[in-house]
mmCIF file of N, CA, C and O in Angstrom:
data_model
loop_
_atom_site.group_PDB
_atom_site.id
_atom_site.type_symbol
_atom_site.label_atom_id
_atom_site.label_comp_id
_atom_site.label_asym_id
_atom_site.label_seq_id
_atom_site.Cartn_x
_atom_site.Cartn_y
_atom_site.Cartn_z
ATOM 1 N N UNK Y 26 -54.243 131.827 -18.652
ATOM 2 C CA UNK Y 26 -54.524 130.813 -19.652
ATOM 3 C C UNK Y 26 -53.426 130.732 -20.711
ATOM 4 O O UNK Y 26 -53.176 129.615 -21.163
ATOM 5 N N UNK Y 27 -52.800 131.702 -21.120
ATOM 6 C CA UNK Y 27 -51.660 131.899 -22.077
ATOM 7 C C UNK Y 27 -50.567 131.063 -21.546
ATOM 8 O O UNK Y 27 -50.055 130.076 -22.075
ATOM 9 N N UNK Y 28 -50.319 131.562 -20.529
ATOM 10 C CA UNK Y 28 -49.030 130.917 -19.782
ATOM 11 C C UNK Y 28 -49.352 129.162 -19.848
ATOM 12 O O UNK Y 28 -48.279 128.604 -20.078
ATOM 13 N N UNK Y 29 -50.187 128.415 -19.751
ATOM 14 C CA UNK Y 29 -50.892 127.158 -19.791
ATOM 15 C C UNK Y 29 -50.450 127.001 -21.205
ATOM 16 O O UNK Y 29 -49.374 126.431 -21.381
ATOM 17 N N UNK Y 30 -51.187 127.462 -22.340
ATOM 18 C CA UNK Y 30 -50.583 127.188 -23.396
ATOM 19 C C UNK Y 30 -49.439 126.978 -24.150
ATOM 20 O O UNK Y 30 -48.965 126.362 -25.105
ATOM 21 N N UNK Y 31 -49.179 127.934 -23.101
ATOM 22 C CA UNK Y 31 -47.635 128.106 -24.051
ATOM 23 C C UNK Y 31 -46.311 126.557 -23.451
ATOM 24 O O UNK Y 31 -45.547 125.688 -23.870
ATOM 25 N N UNK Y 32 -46.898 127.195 -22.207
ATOM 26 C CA UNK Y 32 -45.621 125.683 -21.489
ATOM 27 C C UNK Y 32 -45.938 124.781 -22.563
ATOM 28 O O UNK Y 32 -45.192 124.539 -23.511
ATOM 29 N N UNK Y 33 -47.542 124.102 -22.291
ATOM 30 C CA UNK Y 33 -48.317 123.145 -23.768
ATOM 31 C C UNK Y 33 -46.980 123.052 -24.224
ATOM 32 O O UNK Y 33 -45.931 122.495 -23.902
ATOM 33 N N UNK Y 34 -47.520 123.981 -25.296
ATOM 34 C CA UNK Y 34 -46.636 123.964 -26.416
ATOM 35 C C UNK Y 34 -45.379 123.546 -26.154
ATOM 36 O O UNK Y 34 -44.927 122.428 -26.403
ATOM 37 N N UNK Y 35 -44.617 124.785 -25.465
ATOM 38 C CA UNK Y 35 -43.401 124.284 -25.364
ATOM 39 C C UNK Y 35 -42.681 123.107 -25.297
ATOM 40 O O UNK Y 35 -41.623 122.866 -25.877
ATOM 41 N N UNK Y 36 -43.612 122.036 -24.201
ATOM 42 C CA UNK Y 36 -43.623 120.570 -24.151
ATOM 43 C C UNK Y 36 -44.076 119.839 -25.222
ATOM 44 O O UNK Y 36 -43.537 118.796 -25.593
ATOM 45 N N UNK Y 37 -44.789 120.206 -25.603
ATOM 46 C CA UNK Y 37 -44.992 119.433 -27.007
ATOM 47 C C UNK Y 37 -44.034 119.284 -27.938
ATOM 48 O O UNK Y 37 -43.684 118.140 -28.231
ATOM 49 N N UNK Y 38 -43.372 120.532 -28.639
ATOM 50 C CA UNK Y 38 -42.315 120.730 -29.425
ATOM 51 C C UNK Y 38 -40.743 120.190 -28.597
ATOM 52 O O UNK Y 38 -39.834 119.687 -29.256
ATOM 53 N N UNK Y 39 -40.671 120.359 -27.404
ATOM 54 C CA UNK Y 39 -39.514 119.950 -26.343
ATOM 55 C C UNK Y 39 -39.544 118.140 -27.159
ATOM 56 O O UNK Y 39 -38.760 117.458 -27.819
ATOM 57 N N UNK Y 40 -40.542 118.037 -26.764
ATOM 58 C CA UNK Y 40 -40.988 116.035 -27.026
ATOM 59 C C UNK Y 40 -41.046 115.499 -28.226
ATOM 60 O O UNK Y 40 -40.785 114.311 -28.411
ATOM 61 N N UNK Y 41 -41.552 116.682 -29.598
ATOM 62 C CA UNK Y 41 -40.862 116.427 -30.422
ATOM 63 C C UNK Y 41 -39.734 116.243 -31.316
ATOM 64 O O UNK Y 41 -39.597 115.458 -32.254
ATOM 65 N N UNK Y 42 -38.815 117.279 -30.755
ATOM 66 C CA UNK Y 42 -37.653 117.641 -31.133
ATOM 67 C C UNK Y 42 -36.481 115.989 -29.997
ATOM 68 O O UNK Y 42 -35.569 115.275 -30.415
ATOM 69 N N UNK Y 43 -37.026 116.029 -28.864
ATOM 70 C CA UNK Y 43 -36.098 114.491 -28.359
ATOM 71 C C UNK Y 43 -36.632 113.396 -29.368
ATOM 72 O O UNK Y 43 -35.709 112.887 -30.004
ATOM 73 N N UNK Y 44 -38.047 112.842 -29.715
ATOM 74 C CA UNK Y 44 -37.970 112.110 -30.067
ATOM 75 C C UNK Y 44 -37.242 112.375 -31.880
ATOM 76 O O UNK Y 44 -36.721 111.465 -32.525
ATOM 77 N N UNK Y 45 -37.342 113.284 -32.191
ATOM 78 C CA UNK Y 45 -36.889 113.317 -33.955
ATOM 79 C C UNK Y 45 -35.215 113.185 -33.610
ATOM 80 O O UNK Y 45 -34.536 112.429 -34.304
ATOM 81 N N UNK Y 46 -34.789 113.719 -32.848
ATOM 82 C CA UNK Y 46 -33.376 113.016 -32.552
ATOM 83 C C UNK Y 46 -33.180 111.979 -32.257
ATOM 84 O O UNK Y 46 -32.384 111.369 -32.970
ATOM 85 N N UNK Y 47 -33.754 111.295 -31.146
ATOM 86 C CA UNK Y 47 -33.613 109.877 -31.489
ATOM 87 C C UNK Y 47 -33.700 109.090 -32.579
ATOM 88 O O UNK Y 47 -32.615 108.679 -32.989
ATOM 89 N N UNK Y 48 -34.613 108.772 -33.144
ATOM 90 C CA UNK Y 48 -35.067 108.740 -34.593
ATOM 91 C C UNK Y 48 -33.903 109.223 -35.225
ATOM 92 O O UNK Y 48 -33.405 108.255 -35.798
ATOM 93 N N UNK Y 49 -33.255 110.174 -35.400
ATOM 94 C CA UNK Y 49 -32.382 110.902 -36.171
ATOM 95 C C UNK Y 49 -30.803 110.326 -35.913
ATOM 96 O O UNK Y 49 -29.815 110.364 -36.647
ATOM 97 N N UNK Y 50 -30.998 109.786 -34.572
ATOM 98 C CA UNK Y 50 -29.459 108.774 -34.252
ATOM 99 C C UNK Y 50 -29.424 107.458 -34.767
ATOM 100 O O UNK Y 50 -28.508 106.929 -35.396
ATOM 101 N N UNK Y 51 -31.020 106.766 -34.280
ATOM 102 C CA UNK Y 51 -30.965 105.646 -34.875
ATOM 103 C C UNK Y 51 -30.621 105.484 -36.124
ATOM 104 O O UNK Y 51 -29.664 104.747 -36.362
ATOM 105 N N UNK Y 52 -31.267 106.083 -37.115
ATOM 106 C CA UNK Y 52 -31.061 106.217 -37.971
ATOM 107 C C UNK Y 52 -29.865 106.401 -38.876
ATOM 108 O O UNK Y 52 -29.612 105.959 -39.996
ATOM 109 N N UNK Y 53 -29.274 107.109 -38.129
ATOM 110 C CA UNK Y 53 -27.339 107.542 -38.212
ATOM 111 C C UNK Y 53 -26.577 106.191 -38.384
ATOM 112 O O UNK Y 53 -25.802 105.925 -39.303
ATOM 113 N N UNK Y 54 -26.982 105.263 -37.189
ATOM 114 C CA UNK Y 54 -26.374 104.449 -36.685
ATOM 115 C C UNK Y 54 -26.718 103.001 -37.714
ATOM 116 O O UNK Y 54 -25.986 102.011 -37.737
ATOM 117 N N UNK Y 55 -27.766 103.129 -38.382
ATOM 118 C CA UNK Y 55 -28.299 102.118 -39.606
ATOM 119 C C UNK Y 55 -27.390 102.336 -40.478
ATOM 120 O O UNK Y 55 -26.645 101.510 -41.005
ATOM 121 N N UNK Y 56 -27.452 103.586 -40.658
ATOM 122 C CA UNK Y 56 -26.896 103.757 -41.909
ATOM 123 C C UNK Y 56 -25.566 103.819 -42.217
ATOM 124 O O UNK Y 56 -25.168 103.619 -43.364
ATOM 125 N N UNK Y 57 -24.660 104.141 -41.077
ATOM 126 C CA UNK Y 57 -23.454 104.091 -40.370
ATOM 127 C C UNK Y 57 -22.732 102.566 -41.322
ATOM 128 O O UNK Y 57 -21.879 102.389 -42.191
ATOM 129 N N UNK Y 58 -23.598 101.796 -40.589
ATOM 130 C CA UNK Y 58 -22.926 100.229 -40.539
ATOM 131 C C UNK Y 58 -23.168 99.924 -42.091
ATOM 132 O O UNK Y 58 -22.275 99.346 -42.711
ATOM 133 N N UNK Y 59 -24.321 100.289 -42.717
ATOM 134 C CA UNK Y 59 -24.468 100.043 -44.169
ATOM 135 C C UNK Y 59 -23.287 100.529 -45.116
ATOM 136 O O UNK Y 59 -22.615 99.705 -45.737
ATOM 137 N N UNK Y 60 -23.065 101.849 -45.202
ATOM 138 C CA UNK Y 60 -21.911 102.648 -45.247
ATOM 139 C C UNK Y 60 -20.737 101.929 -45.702
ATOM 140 O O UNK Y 60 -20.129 101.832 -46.768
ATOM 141 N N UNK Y 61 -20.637 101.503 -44.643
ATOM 142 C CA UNK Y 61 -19.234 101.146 -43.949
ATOM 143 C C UNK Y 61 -19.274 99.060 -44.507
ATOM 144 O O UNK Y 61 -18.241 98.407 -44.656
ATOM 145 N N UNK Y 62 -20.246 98.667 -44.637
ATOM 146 C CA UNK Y 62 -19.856 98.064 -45.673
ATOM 147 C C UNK Y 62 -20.083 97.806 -47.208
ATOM 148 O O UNK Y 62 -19.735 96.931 -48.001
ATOM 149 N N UNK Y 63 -20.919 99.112 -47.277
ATOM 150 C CA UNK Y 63 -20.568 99.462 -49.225
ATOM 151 C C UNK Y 63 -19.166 99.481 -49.237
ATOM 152 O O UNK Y 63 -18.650 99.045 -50.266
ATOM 153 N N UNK Y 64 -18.352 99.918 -48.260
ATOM 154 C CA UNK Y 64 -16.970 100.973 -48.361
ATOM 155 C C UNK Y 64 -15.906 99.406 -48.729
ATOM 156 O O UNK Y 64 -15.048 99.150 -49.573
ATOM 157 N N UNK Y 65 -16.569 98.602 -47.534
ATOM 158 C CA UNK Y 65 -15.931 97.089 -47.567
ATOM 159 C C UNK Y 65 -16.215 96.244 -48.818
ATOM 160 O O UNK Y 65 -15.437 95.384 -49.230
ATOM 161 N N UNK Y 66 -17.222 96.509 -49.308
ATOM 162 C CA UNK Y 66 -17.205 95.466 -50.079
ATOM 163 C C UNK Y 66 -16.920 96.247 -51.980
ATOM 164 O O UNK Y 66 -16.934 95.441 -52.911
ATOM 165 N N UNK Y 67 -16.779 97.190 -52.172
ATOM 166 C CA UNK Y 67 -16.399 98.335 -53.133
ATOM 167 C C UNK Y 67 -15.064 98.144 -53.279
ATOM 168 O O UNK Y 67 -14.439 98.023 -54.333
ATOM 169 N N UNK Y 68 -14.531 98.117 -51.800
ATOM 170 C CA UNK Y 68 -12.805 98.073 -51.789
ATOM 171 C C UNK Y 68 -12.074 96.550 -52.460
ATOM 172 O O UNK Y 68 -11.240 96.221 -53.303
ATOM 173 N N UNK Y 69 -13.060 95.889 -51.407
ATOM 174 C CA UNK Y 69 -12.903 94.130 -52.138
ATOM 175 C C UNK Y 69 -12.707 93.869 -53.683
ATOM 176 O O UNK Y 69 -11.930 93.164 -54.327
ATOM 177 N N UNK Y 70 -13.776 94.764 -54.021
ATOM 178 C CA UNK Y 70 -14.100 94.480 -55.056
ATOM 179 C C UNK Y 70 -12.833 95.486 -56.642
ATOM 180 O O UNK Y 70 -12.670 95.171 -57.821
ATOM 181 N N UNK Y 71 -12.549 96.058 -56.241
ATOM 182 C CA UNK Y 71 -11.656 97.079 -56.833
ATOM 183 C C UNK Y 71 -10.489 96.067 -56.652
ATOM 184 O O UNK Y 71 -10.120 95.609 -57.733
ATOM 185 N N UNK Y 72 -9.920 95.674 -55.749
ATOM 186 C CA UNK Y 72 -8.742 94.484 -55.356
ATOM 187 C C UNK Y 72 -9.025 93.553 -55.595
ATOM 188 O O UNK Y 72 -8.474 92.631 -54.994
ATOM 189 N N UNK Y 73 -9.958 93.279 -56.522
ATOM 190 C CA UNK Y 73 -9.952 91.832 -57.088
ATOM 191 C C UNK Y 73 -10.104 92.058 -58.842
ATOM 192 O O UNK Y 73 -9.738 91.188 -59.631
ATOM 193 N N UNK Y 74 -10.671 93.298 -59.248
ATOM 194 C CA UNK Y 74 -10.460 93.637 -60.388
ATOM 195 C C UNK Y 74 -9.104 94.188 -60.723
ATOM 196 O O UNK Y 74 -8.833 94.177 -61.923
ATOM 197 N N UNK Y 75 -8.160 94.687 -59.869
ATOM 198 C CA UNK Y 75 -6.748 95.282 -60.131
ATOM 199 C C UNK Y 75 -6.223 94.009 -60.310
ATOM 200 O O UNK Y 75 -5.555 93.677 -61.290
ATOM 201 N N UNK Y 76 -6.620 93.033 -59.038
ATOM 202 C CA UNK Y 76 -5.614 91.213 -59.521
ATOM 203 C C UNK Y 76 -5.408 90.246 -60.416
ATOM 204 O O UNK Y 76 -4.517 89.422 -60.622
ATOM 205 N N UNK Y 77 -7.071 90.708 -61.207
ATOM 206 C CA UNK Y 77 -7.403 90.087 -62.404
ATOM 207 C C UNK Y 77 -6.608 90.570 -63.435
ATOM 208 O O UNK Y 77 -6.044 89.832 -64.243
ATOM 209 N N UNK Y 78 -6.521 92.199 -63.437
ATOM 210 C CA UNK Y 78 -6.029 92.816 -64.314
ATOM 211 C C UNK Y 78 -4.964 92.605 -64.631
ATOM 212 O O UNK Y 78 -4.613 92.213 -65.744
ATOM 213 N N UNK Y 79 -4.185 92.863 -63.578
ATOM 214 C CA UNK Y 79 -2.522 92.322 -63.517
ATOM 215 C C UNK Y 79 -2.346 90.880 -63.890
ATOM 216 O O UNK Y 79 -1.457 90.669 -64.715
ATOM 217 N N UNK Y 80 -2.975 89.911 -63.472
ATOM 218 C CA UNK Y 80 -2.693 88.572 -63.803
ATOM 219 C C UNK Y 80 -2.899 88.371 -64.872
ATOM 220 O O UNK Y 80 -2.039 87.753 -65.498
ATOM 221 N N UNK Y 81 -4.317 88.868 -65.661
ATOM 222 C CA UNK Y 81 -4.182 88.802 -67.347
ATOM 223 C C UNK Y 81 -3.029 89.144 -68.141
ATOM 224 O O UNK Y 81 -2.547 88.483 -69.061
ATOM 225 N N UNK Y 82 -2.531 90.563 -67.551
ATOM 226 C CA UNK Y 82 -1.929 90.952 -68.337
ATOM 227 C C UNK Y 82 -0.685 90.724 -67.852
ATOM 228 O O UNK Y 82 -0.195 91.853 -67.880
ATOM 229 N N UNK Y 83 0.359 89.800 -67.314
ATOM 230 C CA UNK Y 83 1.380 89.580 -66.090
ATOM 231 C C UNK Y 83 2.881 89.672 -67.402
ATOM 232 O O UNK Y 83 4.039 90.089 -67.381
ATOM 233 N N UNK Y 84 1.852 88.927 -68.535
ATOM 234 C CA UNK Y 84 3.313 88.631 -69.304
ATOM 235 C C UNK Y 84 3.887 89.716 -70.156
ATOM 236 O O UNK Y 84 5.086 89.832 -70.409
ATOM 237 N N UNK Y 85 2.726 90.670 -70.669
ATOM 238 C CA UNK Y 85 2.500 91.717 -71.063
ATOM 239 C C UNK Y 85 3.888 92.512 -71.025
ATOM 240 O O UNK Y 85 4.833 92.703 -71.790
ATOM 241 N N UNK Y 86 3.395 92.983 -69.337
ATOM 242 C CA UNK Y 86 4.348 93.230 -68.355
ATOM 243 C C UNK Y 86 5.892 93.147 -68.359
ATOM 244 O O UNK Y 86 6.690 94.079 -68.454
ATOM 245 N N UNK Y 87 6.203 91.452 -68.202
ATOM 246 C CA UNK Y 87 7.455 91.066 -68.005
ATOM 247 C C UNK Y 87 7.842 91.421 -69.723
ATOM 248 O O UNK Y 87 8.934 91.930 -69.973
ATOM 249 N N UNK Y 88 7.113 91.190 -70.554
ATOM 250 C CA UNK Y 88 7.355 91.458 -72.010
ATOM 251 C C UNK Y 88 7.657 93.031 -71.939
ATOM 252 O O UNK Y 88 8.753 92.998 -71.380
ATOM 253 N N UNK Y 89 7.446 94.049 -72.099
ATOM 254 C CA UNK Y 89 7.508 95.451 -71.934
ATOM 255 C C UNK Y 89 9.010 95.275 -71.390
ATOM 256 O O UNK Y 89 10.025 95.409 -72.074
ATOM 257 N N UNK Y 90 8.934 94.841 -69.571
ATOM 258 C CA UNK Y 90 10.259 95.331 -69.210
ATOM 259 C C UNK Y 90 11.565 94.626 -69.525
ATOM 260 O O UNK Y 90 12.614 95.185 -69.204
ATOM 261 N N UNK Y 91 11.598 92.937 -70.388
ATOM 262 C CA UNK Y 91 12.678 93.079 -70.911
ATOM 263 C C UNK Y 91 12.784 93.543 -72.354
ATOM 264 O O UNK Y 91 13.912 93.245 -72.747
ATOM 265 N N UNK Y 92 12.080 94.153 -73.320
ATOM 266 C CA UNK Y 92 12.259 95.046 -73.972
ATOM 267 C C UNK Y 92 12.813 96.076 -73.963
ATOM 268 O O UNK Y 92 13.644 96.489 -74.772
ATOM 269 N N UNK Y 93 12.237 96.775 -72.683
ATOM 270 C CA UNK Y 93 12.614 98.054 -72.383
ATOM 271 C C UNK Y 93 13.773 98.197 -71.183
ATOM 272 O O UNK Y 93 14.073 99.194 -70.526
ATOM 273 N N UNK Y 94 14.194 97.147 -71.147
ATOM 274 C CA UNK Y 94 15.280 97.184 -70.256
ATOM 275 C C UNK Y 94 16.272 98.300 -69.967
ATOM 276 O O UNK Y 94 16.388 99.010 -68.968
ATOM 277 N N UNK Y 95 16.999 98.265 -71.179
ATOM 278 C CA UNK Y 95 18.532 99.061 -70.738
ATOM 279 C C UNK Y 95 17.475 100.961 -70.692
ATOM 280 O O UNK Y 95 17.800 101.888 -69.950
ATOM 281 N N UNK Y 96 16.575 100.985 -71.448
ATOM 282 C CA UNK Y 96 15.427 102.711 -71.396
ATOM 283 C C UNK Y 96 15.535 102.477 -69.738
ATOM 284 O O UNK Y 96 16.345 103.050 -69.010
ATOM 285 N N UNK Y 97 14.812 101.777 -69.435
ATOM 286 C CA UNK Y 97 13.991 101.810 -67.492
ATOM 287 C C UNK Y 97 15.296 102.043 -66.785
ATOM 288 O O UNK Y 97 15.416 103.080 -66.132
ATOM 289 N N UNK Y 98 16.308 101.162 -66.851
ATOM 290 C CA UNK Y 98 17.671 101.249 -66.202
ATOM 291 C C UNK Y 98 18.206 102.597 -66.456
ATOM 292 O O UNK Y 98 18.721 103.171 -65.497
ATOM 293 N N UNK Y 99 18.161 103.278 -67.757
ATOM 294 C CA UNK Y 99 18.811 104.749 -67.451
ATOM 295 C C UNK Y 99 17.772 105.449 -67.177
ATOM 296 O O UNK Y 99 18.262 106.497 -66.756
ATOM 297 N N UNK Y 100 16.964 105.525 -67.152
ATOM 298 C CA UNK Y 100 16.291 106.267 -66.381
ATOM 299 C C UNK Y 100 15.805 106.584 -65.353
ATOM 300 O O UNK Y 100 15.078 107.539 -65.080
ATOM 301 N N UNK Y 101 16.236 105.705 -64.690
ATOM 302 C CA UNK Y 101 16.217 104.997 -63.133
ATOM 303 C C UNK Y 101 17.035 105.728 -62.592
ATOM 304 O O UNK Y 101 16.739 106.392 -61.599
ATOM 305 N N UNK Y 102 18.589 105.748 -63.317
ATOM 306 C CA UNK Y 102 19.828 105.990 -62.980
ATOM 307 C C UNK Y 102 19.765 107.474 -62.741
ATOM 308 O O UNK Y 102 20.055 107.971 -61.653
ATOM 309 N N UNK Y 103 19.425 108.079 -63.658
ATOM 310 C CA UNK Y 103 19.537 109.344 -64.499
ATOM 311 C C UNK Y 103 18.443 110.438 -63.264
ATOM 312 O O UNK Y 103 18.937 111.443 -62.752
ATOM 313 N N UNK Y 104 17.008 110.013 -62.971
ATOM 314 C CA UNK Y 104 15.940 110.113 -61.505
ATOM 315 C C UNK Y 104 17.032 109.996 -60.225
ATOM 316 O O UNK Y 104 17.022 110.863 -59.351
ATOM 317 N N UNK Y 105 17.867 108.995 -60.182
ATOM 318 C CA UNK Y 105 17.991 109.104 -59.069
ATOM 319 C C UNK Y 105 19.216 109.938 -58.819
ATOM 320 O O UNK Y 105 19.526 110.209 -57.659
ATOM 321 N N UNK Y 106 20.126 110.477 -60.112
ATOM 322 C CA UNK Y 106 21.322 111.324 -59.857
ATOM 323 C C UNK Y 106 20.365 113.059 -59.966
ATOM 324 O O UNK Y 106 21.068 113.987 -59.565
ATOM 325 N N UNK Y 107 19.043 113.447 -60.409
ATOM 326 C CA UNK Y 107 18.729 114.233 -60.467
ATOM 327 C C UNK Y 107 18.243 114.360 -58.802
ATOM 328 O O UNK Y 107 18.646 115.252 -58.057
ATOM 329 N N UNK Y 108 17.547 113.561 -58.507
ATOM 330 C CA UNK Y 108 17.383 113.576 -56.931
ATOM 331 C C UNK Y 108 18.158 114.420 -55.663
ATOM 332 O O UNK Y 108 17.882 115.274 -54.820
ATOM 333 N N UNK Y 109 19.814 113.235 -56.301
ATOM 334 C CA UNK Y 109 21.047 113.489 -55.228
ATOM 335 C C UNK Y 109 21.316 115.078 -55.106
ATOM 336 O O UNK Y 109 21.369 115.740 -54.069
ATOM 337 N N UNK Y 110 21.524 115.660 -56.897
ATOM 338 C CA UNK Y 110 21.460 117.064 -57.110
ATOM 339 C C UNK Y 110 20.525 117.910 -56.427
ATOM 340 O O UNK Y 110 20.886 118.989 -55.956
ATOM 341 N N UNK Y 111 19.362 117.496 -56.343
ATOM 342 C CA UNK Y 111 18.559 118.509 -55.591
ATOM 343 C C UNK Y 111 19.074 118.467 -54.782
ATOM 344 O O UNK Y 111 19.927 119.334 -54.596
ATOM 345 N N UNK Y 112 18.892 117.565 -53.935
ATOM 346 C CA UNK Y 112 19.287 117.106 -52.146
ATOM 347 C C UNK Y 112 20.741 118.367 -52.108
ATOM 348 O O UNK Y 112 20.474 119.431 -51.549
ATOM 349 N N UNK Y 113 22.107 118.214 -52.656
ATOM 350 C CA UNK Y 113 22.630 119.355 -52.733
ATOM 351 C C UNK Y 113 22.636 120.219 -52.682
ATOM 352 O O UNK Y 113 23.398 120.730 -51.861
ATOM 353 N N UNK Y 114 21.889 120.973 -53.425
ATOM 354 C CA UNK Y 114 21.489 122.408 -53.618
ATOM 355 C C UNK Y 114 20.780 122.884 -52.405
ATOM 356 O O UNK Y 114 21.083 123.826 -51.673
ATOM 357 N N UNK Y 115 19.668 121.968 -52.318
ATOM 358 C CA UNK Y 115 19.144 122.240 -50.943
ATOM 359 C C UNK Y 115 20.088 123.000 -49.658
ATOM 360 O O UNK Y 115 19.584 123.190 -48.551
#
């Protein structure tokens, strides 16, 4: 009679454990696609607030860098001869 039971069991829990995985894929697979377009539409959305940003502020911008012109230019210069030096030493 034990031996009867127990298979039981065993099949019982066997049948629960396939179906909670299934269940447990489907489920994967819902949520998968949801996911994946929070991810899409988050990203959209970040690239349209950076475009705004920049476009508000565009003149800002061009204002700063001819101000700061001949600063950005040596320092540009100055980065890229520290560069060459490494590369040397190397």
């Amino acid at each position: 009679m034990e031996n009867k039971t127990d298979d039981l069991e065993k099949e019982l829990i066997d049948k629960y454990k396939k179906k909670q995985s299934e269940y447990d894929k489907k489920r994967y697979e819902k949520r998968k696609e949801e996911l994946k377009q929070k991810y899409i539409n988050n990203r959209t959305e970040m690239r349209n607030k950076q475009k705004d940003y920049y476009n508000n502020n565009k003149q800002r911008y061009i204002n700063y860098y001819n101000n700061n012109k001949e600063r950005i230019l040596e320092y540009n210069r100055n980065y890229k001869l520290q560069k060459k030096e490494a590369n040397k030493s190397m």
